mmCIF file of N, CA and C in Angstrom:
data_model
loop_
_atom_site.group_PDB
_atom_site.id
_atom_site.type_symbol
_atom_site.label_atom_id
_atom_site.label_comp_id
_atom_site.label_asym_id
_atom_site.label_seq_id
_atom_site.Cartn_x
_atom_site.Cartn_y
_atom_site.Cartn_z
ATOM 1 N N GLN A 1 115.146 81.865 79.166
ATOM 2 C CA GLN A 1 116.165 83.120 79.522
ATOM 3 C C GLN A 1 116.257 83.529 80.853
ATOM 4 N N VAL A 2 117.443 83.755 81.436
ATOM 5 C CA VAL A 2 117.409 84.040 82.738
ATOM 6 C C VAL A 2 117.441 85.456 82.742
ATOM 7 N N GLN A 3 116.669 85.969 83.595
ATOM 8 C CA GLN A 3 116.280 87.518 83.758
ATOM 9 C C GLN A 3 115.602 87.809 84.839
ATOM 10 N N LEU A 4 115.394 89.053 85.496
ATOM 11 C CA LEU A 4 114.657 89.742 86.470
ATOM 12 C C LEU A 4 113.904 90.662 85.901
ATOM 13 N N VAL A 5 112.806 90.798 86.060
ATOM 14 C CA VAL A 5 111.829 92.161 85.669
ATOM 15 C C VAL A 5 111.180 92.547 86.897
ATOM 16 N N GLU A 6 111.635 93.967 87.100
ATOM 17 C CA GLU A 6 110.837 94.693 88.116
ATOM 18 C C GLU A 6 109.670 95.432 87.738
ATOM 19 N N SER A 7 108.637 95.573 88.803
ATOM 20 C CA SER A 7 107.627 96.371 88.391
ATOM 21 C C SER A 7 107.043 96.954 89.608
ATOM 22 N N GLY A 8 106.022 97.809 89.348
ATOM 23 C CA GLY A 8 105.283 98.272 90.710
ATOM 24 C C GLY A 8 105.524 99.699 91.025
ATOM 25 N N GLY A 9 106.637 100.347 90.379
ATOM 26 C CA GLY A 9 106.856 101.642 90.682
ATOM 27 C C GLY A 9 105.754 102.690 90.283
ATOM 28 N N GLY A 10 105.913 104.040 90.839
ATOM 29 C CA GLY A 10 104.883 104.939 90.423
ATOM 30 C C GLY A 10 105.127 106.199 91.150
ATOM 31 N N LEU A 11 104.213 107.048 91.239
ATOM 32 C CA LEU A 11 104.177 108.364 91.809
ATOM 33 C C LEU A 11 103.233 108.194 93.188
ATOM 34 N N VAL A 12 103.788 108.514 94.312
ATOM 35 C CA VAL A 12 103.127 108.323 95.415
ATOM 36 C C VAL A 12 103.497 109.470 96.308
ATOM 37 N N GLN A 13 102.539 109.981 97.284
ATOM 38 C CA GLN A 13 102.698 111.228 98.077
ATOM 39 C C GLN A 13 103.659 110.611 99.246
ATOM 40 N N PRO A 14 104.246 111.633 99.960
ATOM 41 C CA PRO A 14 104.978 111.392 101.247
ATOM 42 C C PRO A 14 103.844 110.753 102.330
ATOM 43 N N GLY A 15 104.662 109.759 102.976
ATOM 44 C CA GLY A 15 103.863 108.932 103.778
ATOM 45 C C GLY A 15 103.103 107.978 103.199
ATOM 46 N N GLY A 16 103.040 107.661 101.872
ATOM 47 C CA GLY A 16 102.338 106.679 101.190
ATOM 48 C C GLY A 16 102.960 105.403 101.141
ATOM 49 N N SER A 17 102.480 104.378 100.465
ATOM 50 C CA SER A 17 103.062 103.003 100.519
ATOM 51 C C SER A 17 103.108 102.620 98.960
ATOM 52 N N LEU A 18 103.970 101.651 98.528
ATOM 53 C CA LEU A 18 104.167 101.052 97.302
ATOM 54 C C LEU A 18 104.757 99.615 97.639
ATOM 55 N N THR A 19 104.293 98.599 96.726
ATOM 56 C CA THR A 19 104.841 97.622 96.652
ATOM 57 C C THR A 19 105.477 97.130 95.327
ATOM 58 N N LEU A 20 107.005 96.823 95.312
ATOM 59 C CA LEU A 20 107.577 96.440 94.173
ATOM 60 C C LEU A 20 107.634 94.959 94.002
ATOM 61 N N SER A 21 107.691 94.466 92.781
ATOM 62 C CA SER A 21 107.807 93.064 92.556
ATOM 63 C C SER A 21 108.943 92.909 91.681
ATOM 64 N N CYS A 22 109.529 91.801 91.604
ATOM 65 C CA CYS A 22 110.689 91.365 90.821
ATOM 66 C C CYS A 22 110.315 90.088 90.430
ATOM 67 N N GLU A 23 110.053 89.693 89.342
ATOM 68 C CA GLU A 23 109.779 88.236 88.809
ATOM 69 C C GLU A 23 111.056 87.733 88.227
ATOM 70 N N ALA A 24 111.478 86.522 88.326
ATOM 71 C CA ALA A 24 112.483 86.030 88.089
ATOM 72 C C ALA A 24 112.134 84.839 86.955
ATOM 73 N N SER A 25 112.818 84.574 85.969
ATOM 74 C CA SER A 25 112.530 83.477 85.030
ATOM 75 C C SER A 25 114.037 82.987 84.553
ATOM 76 N N GLY A 26 113.818 81.592 84.177
ATOM 77 C CA GLY A 26 115.197 80.858 83.894
ATOM 78 C C GLY A 26 116.051 80.270 85.093
ATOM 79 N N PHE A 27 115.596 80.759 86.423
ATOM 80 C CA PHE A 27 116.343 80.139 87.371
ATOM 81 C C PHE A 27 115.404 80.320 88.775
ATOM 82 N N THR A 28 115.787 79.842 89.785
ATOM 83 C CA THR A 28 114.824 79.701 90.980
ATOM 84 C C THR A 28 115.524 80.690 91.955
ATOM 85 N N LEU A 29 114.752 81.731 92.390
ATOM 86 C CA LEU A 29 115.250 82.591 93.369
ATOM 87 C C LEU A 29 115.950 82.368 94.539
ATOM 88 N N ASP A 30 115.208 81.362 95.165
ATOM 89 C CA ASP A 30 115.561 80.765 96.733
ATOM 90 C C ASP A 30 116.960 80.090 96.414
ATOM 91 N N GLY A 31 117.625 80.123 95.396
ATOM 92 C CA GLY A 31 118.917 79.632 95.536
ATOM 93 C C GLY A 31 120.122 80.548 95.531
ATOM 94 N N TYR A 32 119.512 81.665 95.499
ATOM 95 C CA TYR A 32 120.466 82.764 95.636
ATOM 96 C C TYR A 32 120.109 84.213 96.785
ATOM 97 N N ALA A 33 121.224 84.837 97.178
ATOM 98 C CA ALA A 33 121.208 85.880 97.919
ATOM 99 C C ALA A 33 120.437 87.027 97.159
ATOM 100 N N THR A 34 119.273 87.360 97.269
ATOM 101 C CA THR A 34 118.847 88.298 96.332
ATOM 102 C C THR A 34 118.297 89.522 97.026
ATOM 103 N N GLY A 35 118.171 90.932 96.364
ATOM 104 C CA GLY A 35 117.848 91.896 97.068
ATOM 105 C C GLY A 35 117.515 93.136 96.139
ATOM 106 N N TRP A 36 117.245 94.326 96.710
ATOM 107 C CA TRP A 36 116.858 95.545 96.046
ATOM 108 C C TRP A 36 118.167 96.429 96.236
ATOM 109 N N PHE A 37 118.466 97.281 95.214
ATOM 110 C CA PHE A 37 119.229 98.369 95.374
ATOM 111 C C PHE A 37 118.557 99.609 94.722
ATOM 112 N N ARG A 38 118.948 100.660 94.854
ATOM 113 C CA ARG A 38 118.292 101.971 94.113
ATOM 114 C C ARG A 38 119.445 102.949 93.677
ATOM 115 N N ARG A 39 118.975 103.837 92.730
ATOM 116 C CA ARG A 39 119.937 104.720 92.297
ATOM 117 C C ARG A 39 119.051 105.746 92.155
ATOM 118 N N ALA A 40 119.622 107.111 92.521
ATOM 119 C CA ALA A 40 119.023 108.414 92.548
ATOM 120 C C ALA A 40 119.901 109.281 91.740
ATOM 121 N N PRO A 41 119.454 110.451 91.001
ATOM 122 C CA PRO A 41 120.193 111.298 90.240
ATOM 123 C C PRO A 41 121.074 111.778 91.102
ATOM 124 N N GLY A 42 122.545 111.832 90.692
ATOM 125 C CA GLY A 42 123.458 112.406 91.694
ATOM 126 C C GLY A 42 123.987 111.752 92.708
ATOM 127 N N LYS A 43 123.445 110.525 93.082
ATOM 128 C CA LYS A 43 123.828 109.793 94.259
ATOM 129 C C LYS A 43 124.385 108.455 93.825
ATOM 130 N N GLU A 44 125.136 108.012 94.759
ATOM 131 C CA GLU A 44 125.559 106.493 94.651
ATOM 132 C C GLU A 44 124.432 105.579 94.879
ATOM 133 N N ARG A 45 124.799 104.304 94.216
ATOM 134 C CA ARG A 45 124.001 103.279 94.393
ATOM 135 C C ARG A 45 123.851 102.752 95.984
ATOM 136 N N GLU A 46 122.649 102.585 96.253
ATOM 137 C CA GLU A 46 122.409 102.179 97.687
ATOM 138 C C GLU A 46 121.651 100.885 97.763
ATOM 139 N N VAL A 47 122.278 100.100 98.700
ATOM 140 C CA VAL A 47 121.807 98.771 98.699
ATOM 141 C C VAL A 47 120.549 99.087 99.938
ATOM 142 N N VAL A 48 119.436 98.593 99.400
ATOM 143 C CA VAL A 48 118.060 98.643 100.171
ATOM 144 C C VAL A 48 117.819 97.657 100.980
ATOM 145 N N ALA A 49 117.618 96.335 100.627
ATOM 146 C CA ALA A 49 117.322 95.183 101.353
ATOM 147 C C ALA A 49 117.878 93.939 100.782
ATOM 148 N N CYS A 50 118.023 92.966 101.418
ATOM 149 C CA CYS A 50 118.332 91.702 100.893
ATOM 150 C C CYS A 50 117.930 90.452 101.761
ATOM 151 N N ILE A 51 117.680 89.257 100.794
ATOM 152 C CA ILE A 51 117.275 88.137 101.506
ATOM 153 C C ILE A 51 118.129 86.955 101.052
ATOM 154 N N SER A 52 118.800 86.321 102.391
ATOM 155 C CA SER A 52 119.518 85.229 102.016
ATOM 156 C C SER A 52 118.892 84.082 101.397
ATOM 157 N N ALA A 53 119.712 83.124 100.919
ATOM 158 C CA ALA A 53 119.352 81.864 100.300
ATOM 159 C C ALA A 53 118.933 80.897 101.161
ATOM 160 N N ALA A 54 119.984 80.537 101.971
ATOM 161 C CA ALA A 54 119.642 79.296 102.828
ATOM 162 C C ALA A 54 118.770 79.542 103.968
ATOM 163 N N ASP A 55 118.900 80.635 104.775
ATOM 164 C CA ASP A 55 118.224 80.651 105.851
ATOM 165 C C ASP A 55 117.214 81.934 105.901
ATOM 166 N N ASN A 56 116.999 82.519 104.876
ATOM 167 C CA ASN A 56 116.087 83.771 104.709
ATOM 168 C C ASN A 56 116.197 84.795 105.501
ATOM 169 N N LYS A 57 117.513 85.148 105.948
ATOM 170 C CA LYS A 57 117.843 86.069 106.707
ATOM 171 C C LYS A 57 117.543 87.602 106.045
ATOM 172 N N LEU A 58 116.949 88.407 106.498
ATOM 173 C CA LEU A 58 116.954 89.747 106.115
ATOM 174 C C LEU A 58 117.863 90.794 106.549
ATOM 175 N N SER A 59 118.092 91.533 105.685
ATOM 176 C CA SER A 59 118.942 92.694 105.982
ATOM 177 C C SER A 59 118.558 94.185 105.482
ATOM 178 N N TYR A 60 118.671 95.224 105.971
ATOM 179 C CA TYR A 60 118.317 96.491 105.248
ATOM 180 C C TYR A 60 119.280 97.484 105.515
ATOM 181 N N GLY A 61 119.105 98.566 104.344
ATOM 182 C CA GLY A 61 119.896 99.733 104.542
ATOM 183 C C GLY A 61 119.181 100.547 105.812
ATOM 184 N N ALA A 62 120.246 101.259 106.219
ATOM 185 C CA ALA A 62 120.018 102.179 107.549
ATOM 186 C C ALA A 62 118.782 103.110 107.044
ATOM 187 N N SER A 63 118.590 103.674 105.947
ATOM 188 C CA SER A 63 117.678 104.506 105.919
ATOM 189 C C SER A 63 116.257 104.215 105.599
ATOM 190 N N VAL A 64 116.143 102.861 105.400
ATOM 191 C CA VAL A 64 114.812 102.111 105.259
ATOM 192 C C VAL A 64 114.566 101.147 106.259
ATOM 193 N N LYS A 65 115.235 100.970 107.105
ATOM 194 C CA LYS A 65 114.964 100.134 108.083
ATOM 195 C C LYS A 65 113.900 100.558 108.955
ATOM 196 N N GLY A 66 112.788 99.537 109.175
ATOM 197 C CA GLY A 66 111.697 99.907 109.959
ATOM 198 C C GLY A 66 110.559 100.455 108.953
ATOM 199 N N ARG A 67 110.648 100.595 107.703
ATOM 200 C CA ARG A 67 109.840 101.254 106.845
ATOM 201 C C ARG A 67 109.637 100.275 105.596
ATOM 202 N N PHE A 68 110.602 99.678 105.053
ATOM 203 C CA PHE A 68 110.421 98.554 103.912
ATOM 204 C C PHE A 68 110.811 97.199 104.712
ATOM 205 N N THR A 69 109.947 96.339 103.795
ATOM 206 C CA THR A 69 110.052 95.023 104.017
ATOM 207 C C THR A 69 110.446 94.074 102.682
ATOM 208 N N ILE A 70 111.369 93.454 102.761
ATOM 209 C CA ILE A 70 111.695 92.313 101.622
ATOM 210 C C ILE A 70 110.963 91.278 101.911
ATOM 211 N N SER A 71 110.634 90.442 100.888
ATOM 212 C CA SER A 71 110.062 89.039 101.034
ATOM 213 C C SER A 71 109.967 88.391 99.648
ATOM 214 N N ARG A 72 110.254 87.149 99.780
ATOM 215 C CA ARG A 72 110.092 86.304 98.463
ATOM 216 C C ARG A 72 109.036 85.132 98.603
ATOM 217 N N ASP A 73 108.253 85.038 97.427
ATOM 218 C CA ASP A 73 107.198 84.110 97.402
ATOM 219 C C ASP A 73 107.931 83.019 96.139
ATOM 220 N N ASN A 74 108.438 81.891 96.795
ATOM 221 C CA ASN A 74 109.166 80.779 96.218
ATOM 222 C C ASN A 74 108.076 80.260 95.060
ATOM 223 N N ALA A 75 106.746 80.033 95.323
ATOM 224 C CA ALA A 75 105.954 79.628 94.434
ATOM 225 C C ALA A 75 105.739 80.375 93.187
ATOM 226 N N LYS A 76 105.740 81.642 93.381
ATOM 227 C CA LYS A 76 105.548 82.573 92.245
ATOM 228 C C LYS A 76 107.160 83.018 91.857
ATOM 229 N N ASN A 77 108.069 82.434 92.250
ATOM 230 C CA ASN A 77 109.511 82.898 91.957
ATOM 231 C C ASN A 77 109.602 84.354 91.786
ATOM 232 N N THR A 78 109.189 85.290 92.835
ATOM 233 C CA THR A 78 109.009 86.576 92.655
ATOM 234 C C THR A 78 109.426 87.253 94.286
ATOM 235 N N LEU A 79 110.238 88.156 93.782
ATOM 236 C CA LEU A 79 110.713 88.905 95.028
ATOM 237 C C LEU A 79 109.884 90.318 95.239
ATOM 238 N N TYR A 80 109.575 90.707 96.540
ATOM 239 C CA TYR A 80 108.791 91.910 96.662
ATOM 240 C C TYR A 80 109.581 92.844 97.642
ATOM 241 N N LEU A 81 109.271 94.009 97.482
ATOM 242 C CA LEU A 81 109.585 95.015 98.467
ATOM 243 C C LEU A 81 108.408 95.921 98.827
ATOM 244 N N GLN A 82 107.871 95.679 100.081
ATOM 245 C CA GLN A 82 107.008 96.586 100.641
ATOM 246 C C GLN A 82 107.461 97.773 101.051
ATOM 247 N N MET A 83 107.045 98.972 100.734
ATOM 248 C CA MET A 83 107.526 100.396 101.166
ATOM 249 C C MET A 83 106.564 101.069 101.547
ATOM 250 N N ASN A 84 106.663 101.466 103.059
ATOM 251 C CA ASN A 84 105.679 102.330 103.710
ATOM 252 C C ASN A 84 106.484 103.557 104.437
ATOM 253 N N ASN A 85 105.562 104.492 104.604
ATOM 254 C CA ASN A 85 105.921 105.738 105.099
ATOM 255 C C ASN A 85 107.009 106.303 104.118
ATOM 256 N N LEU A 86 106.579 106.407 102.999
ATOM 257 C CA LEU A 86 107.635 106.811 101.785
ATOM 258 C C LEU A 86 107.989 108.391 102.046
ATOM 259 N N LYS A 87 109.236 108.561 101.904
ATOM 260 C CA LYS A 87 109.868 109.951 102.064
ATOM 261 C C LYS A 87 110.391 110.489 100.588
ATOM 262 N N PRO A 88 110.352 111.819 100.436
ATOM 263 C CA PRO A 88 111.055 112.303 99.061
ATOM 264 C C PRO A 88 112.230 111.725 98.740
ATOM 265 N N GLU A 89 113.216 111.276 99.725
ATOM 266 C CA GLU A 89 114.521 110.901 99.538
ATOM 267 C C GLU A 89 114.465 109.577 99.182
ATOM 268 N N ASP A 90 113.333 108.883 99.156
ATOM 269 C CA ASP A 90 113.253 107.374 98.573
ATOM 270 C C ASP A 90 113.127 107.573 97.127
ATOM 271 N N THR A 91 113.047 108.579 96.408
ATOM 272 C CA THR A 91 112.744 108.635 94.861
ATOM 273 C C THR A 91 114.068 108.077 94.408
ATOM 274 N N ALA A 92 113.814 107.393 93.403
ATOM 275 C CA ALA A 92 115.016 106.816 92.822
ATOM 276 C C ALA A 92 114.547 105.495 91.895
ATOM 277 N N VAL A 93 115.420 105.053 90.900
ATOM 278 C CA VAL A 93 115.006 103.864 90.242
ATOM 279 C C VAL A 93 115.743 102.750 91.042
ATOM 280 N N TYR A 94 114.398 101.552 91.348
ATOM 281 C CA TYR A 94 114.926 100.355 92.040
ATOM 282 C C TYR A 94 115.052 99.428 91.135
ATOM 283 N N TYR A 95 116.133 98.486 91.420
ATOM 284 C CA TYR A 95 116.344 97.449 90.895
ATOM 285 C C TYR A 95 116.450 96.312 91.714
ATOM 286 N N CYS A 96 116.349 95.025 91.167
ATOM 287 C CA CYS A 96 116.718 93.766 91.806
ATOM 288 C C CYS A 96 117.903 92.962 91.317
ATOM 289 N N ALA A 97 118.424 92.225 92.061
ATOM 290 C CA ALA A 97 119.653 91.274 91.427
ATOM 291 C C ALA A 97 119.789 90.335 92.403
ATOM 292 N N THR A 98 120.728 89.524 91.941
ATOM 293 C CA THR A 98 121.127 88.381 93.068
ATOM 294 C C THR A 98 122.555 88.773 93.443
ATOM 295 N N ASP A 99 123.412 88.187 94.182
ATOM 296 C CA ASP A 99 124.619 88.462 94.869
ATOM 297 C C ASP A 99 124.419 89.790 95.736
ATOM 298 N N CYS A 100 123.367 89.674 96.316
ATOM 299 C CA CYS A 100 122.958 90.707 97.326
ATOM 300 C C CYS A 100 124.080 90.732 98.595
ATOM 301 N N PRO A 101 124.766 91.601 99.170
ATOM 302 C CA PRO A 101 124.463 92.791 98.825
ATOM 303 C C PRO A 101 125.700 93.567 97.743
ATOM 304 N N ARG A 102 126.497 92.781 97.257
ATOM 305 C CA ARG A 102 127.506 93.287 96.487
ATOM 306 C C ARG A 102 126.991 93.562 95.284
ATOM 307 N N PHE A 103 126.197 92.808 94.533
ATOM 308 C CA PHE A 103 125.648 93.124 93.256
ATOM 309 C C PHE A 103 126.836 93.131 92.371
ATOM 310 N N GLU A 104 127.622 92.092 92.456
ATOM 311 C CA GLU A 104 128.783 92.402 91.336
ATOM 312 C C GLU A 104 128.786 91.146 90.242
ATOM 313 N N TRP A 105 128.501 89.984 90.725
ATOM 314 C CA TRP A 105 128.709 88.750 89.938
ATOM 315 C C TRP A 105 127.363 87.781 89.698
ATOM 316 N N GLY A 106 126.226 88.580 90.040
ATOM 317 C CA GLY A 106 125.181 87.747 89.911
ATOM 318 C C GLY A 106 124.185 87.985 88.804
ATOM 319 N N ILE A 107 122.846 87.656 88.817
ATOM 320 C CA ILE A 107 121.896 87.873 87.765
ATOM 321 C C ILE A 107 121.270 89.112 88.006
ATOM 322 N N GLY A 108 120.976 89.710 86.918
ATOM 323 C CA GLY A 108 120.356 90.985 86.795
ATOM 324 C C GLY A 108 121.175 92.244 87.056
ATOM 325 N N PRO A 109 120.850 93.434 87.254
ATOM 326 C CA PRO A 109 119.445 93.770 87.440
ATOM 327 C C PRO A 109 118.727 93.739 86.165
ATOM 328 N N GLY A 110 117.460 94.017 86.312
ATOM 329 C CA GLY A 110 116.532 94.166 85.217
ATOM 330 C C GLY A 110 116.480 95.749 84.709
ATOM 331 N N GLN A 111 115.408 96.008 84.185
ATOM 332 C CA GLN A 111 115.367 97.654 83.766
ATOM 333 C C GLN A 111 115.108 98.611 84.841
ATOM 334 N N GLY A 112 114.767 98.026 85.820
ATOM 335 C CA GLY A 112 114.358 98.927 87.003
ATOM 336 C C GLY A 112 112.898 99.501 87.037
ATOM 337 N N THR A 113 112.652 100.018 88.157
ATOM 338 C CA THR A 113 111.149 100.887 88.212
ATOM 339 C C THR A 113 111.478 101.897 89.020
ATOM 340 N N GLN A 114 110.587 103.047 88.499
ATOM 341 C CA GLN A 114 111.036 104.237 89.068
ATOM 342 C C GLN A 114 109.708 104.593 90.234
ATOM 343 N N VAL A 115 110.547 104.930 91.135
ATOM 344 C CA VAL A 115 109.598 105.395 92.421
ATOM 345 C C VAL A 115 109.936 106.922 92.534
ATOM 346 N N THR A 116 108.774 107.727 92.451
ATOM 347 C CA THR A 116 108.949 109.143 93.019
ATOM 348 C C THR A 116 107.833 109.465 93.875
ATOM 349 N N VAL A 117 108.478 109.937 94.793
ATOM 350 C CA VAL A 117 107.746 110.282 96.138
ATOM 351 C C VAL A 117 107.661 111.888 96.273
ATOM 352 N N SER A 118 106.464 112.397 95.970
ATOM 353 C CA SER A 118 106.326 113.938 95.844
ATOM 354 C C SER A 118 104.743 114.115 96.089
ATOM 355 N N SER A 119 104.665 115.505 96.797
ATOM 356 C CA SER A 119 103.317 115.843 96.865
ATOM 357 C C SER A 119 102.950 116.894 95.724
#
């Protein structure tokens, strides 16, 4: 079965860190441009980070650049998002999918994982 499953979200205080995981099954992640996007209540979808297939080029949304790091473990067929210095405005449901950054014709997303940044 071809699918992506996100995990790792939770409640964290401002300034804290979280690492999200996105486990792929039924296909190999490194053959696709893959990434993360997020949705917050009342806001449009926002592209968070992408990693290309061929040359592992990384790209980030302006609001997370310098704080978030995307990576991929090919042996585990898993995508990660390391999030540091979290802010309340990072609160959202985070999703992973292929066809990054358009996320129109790819695989996923999964069910998403909730990240809440609050004191």
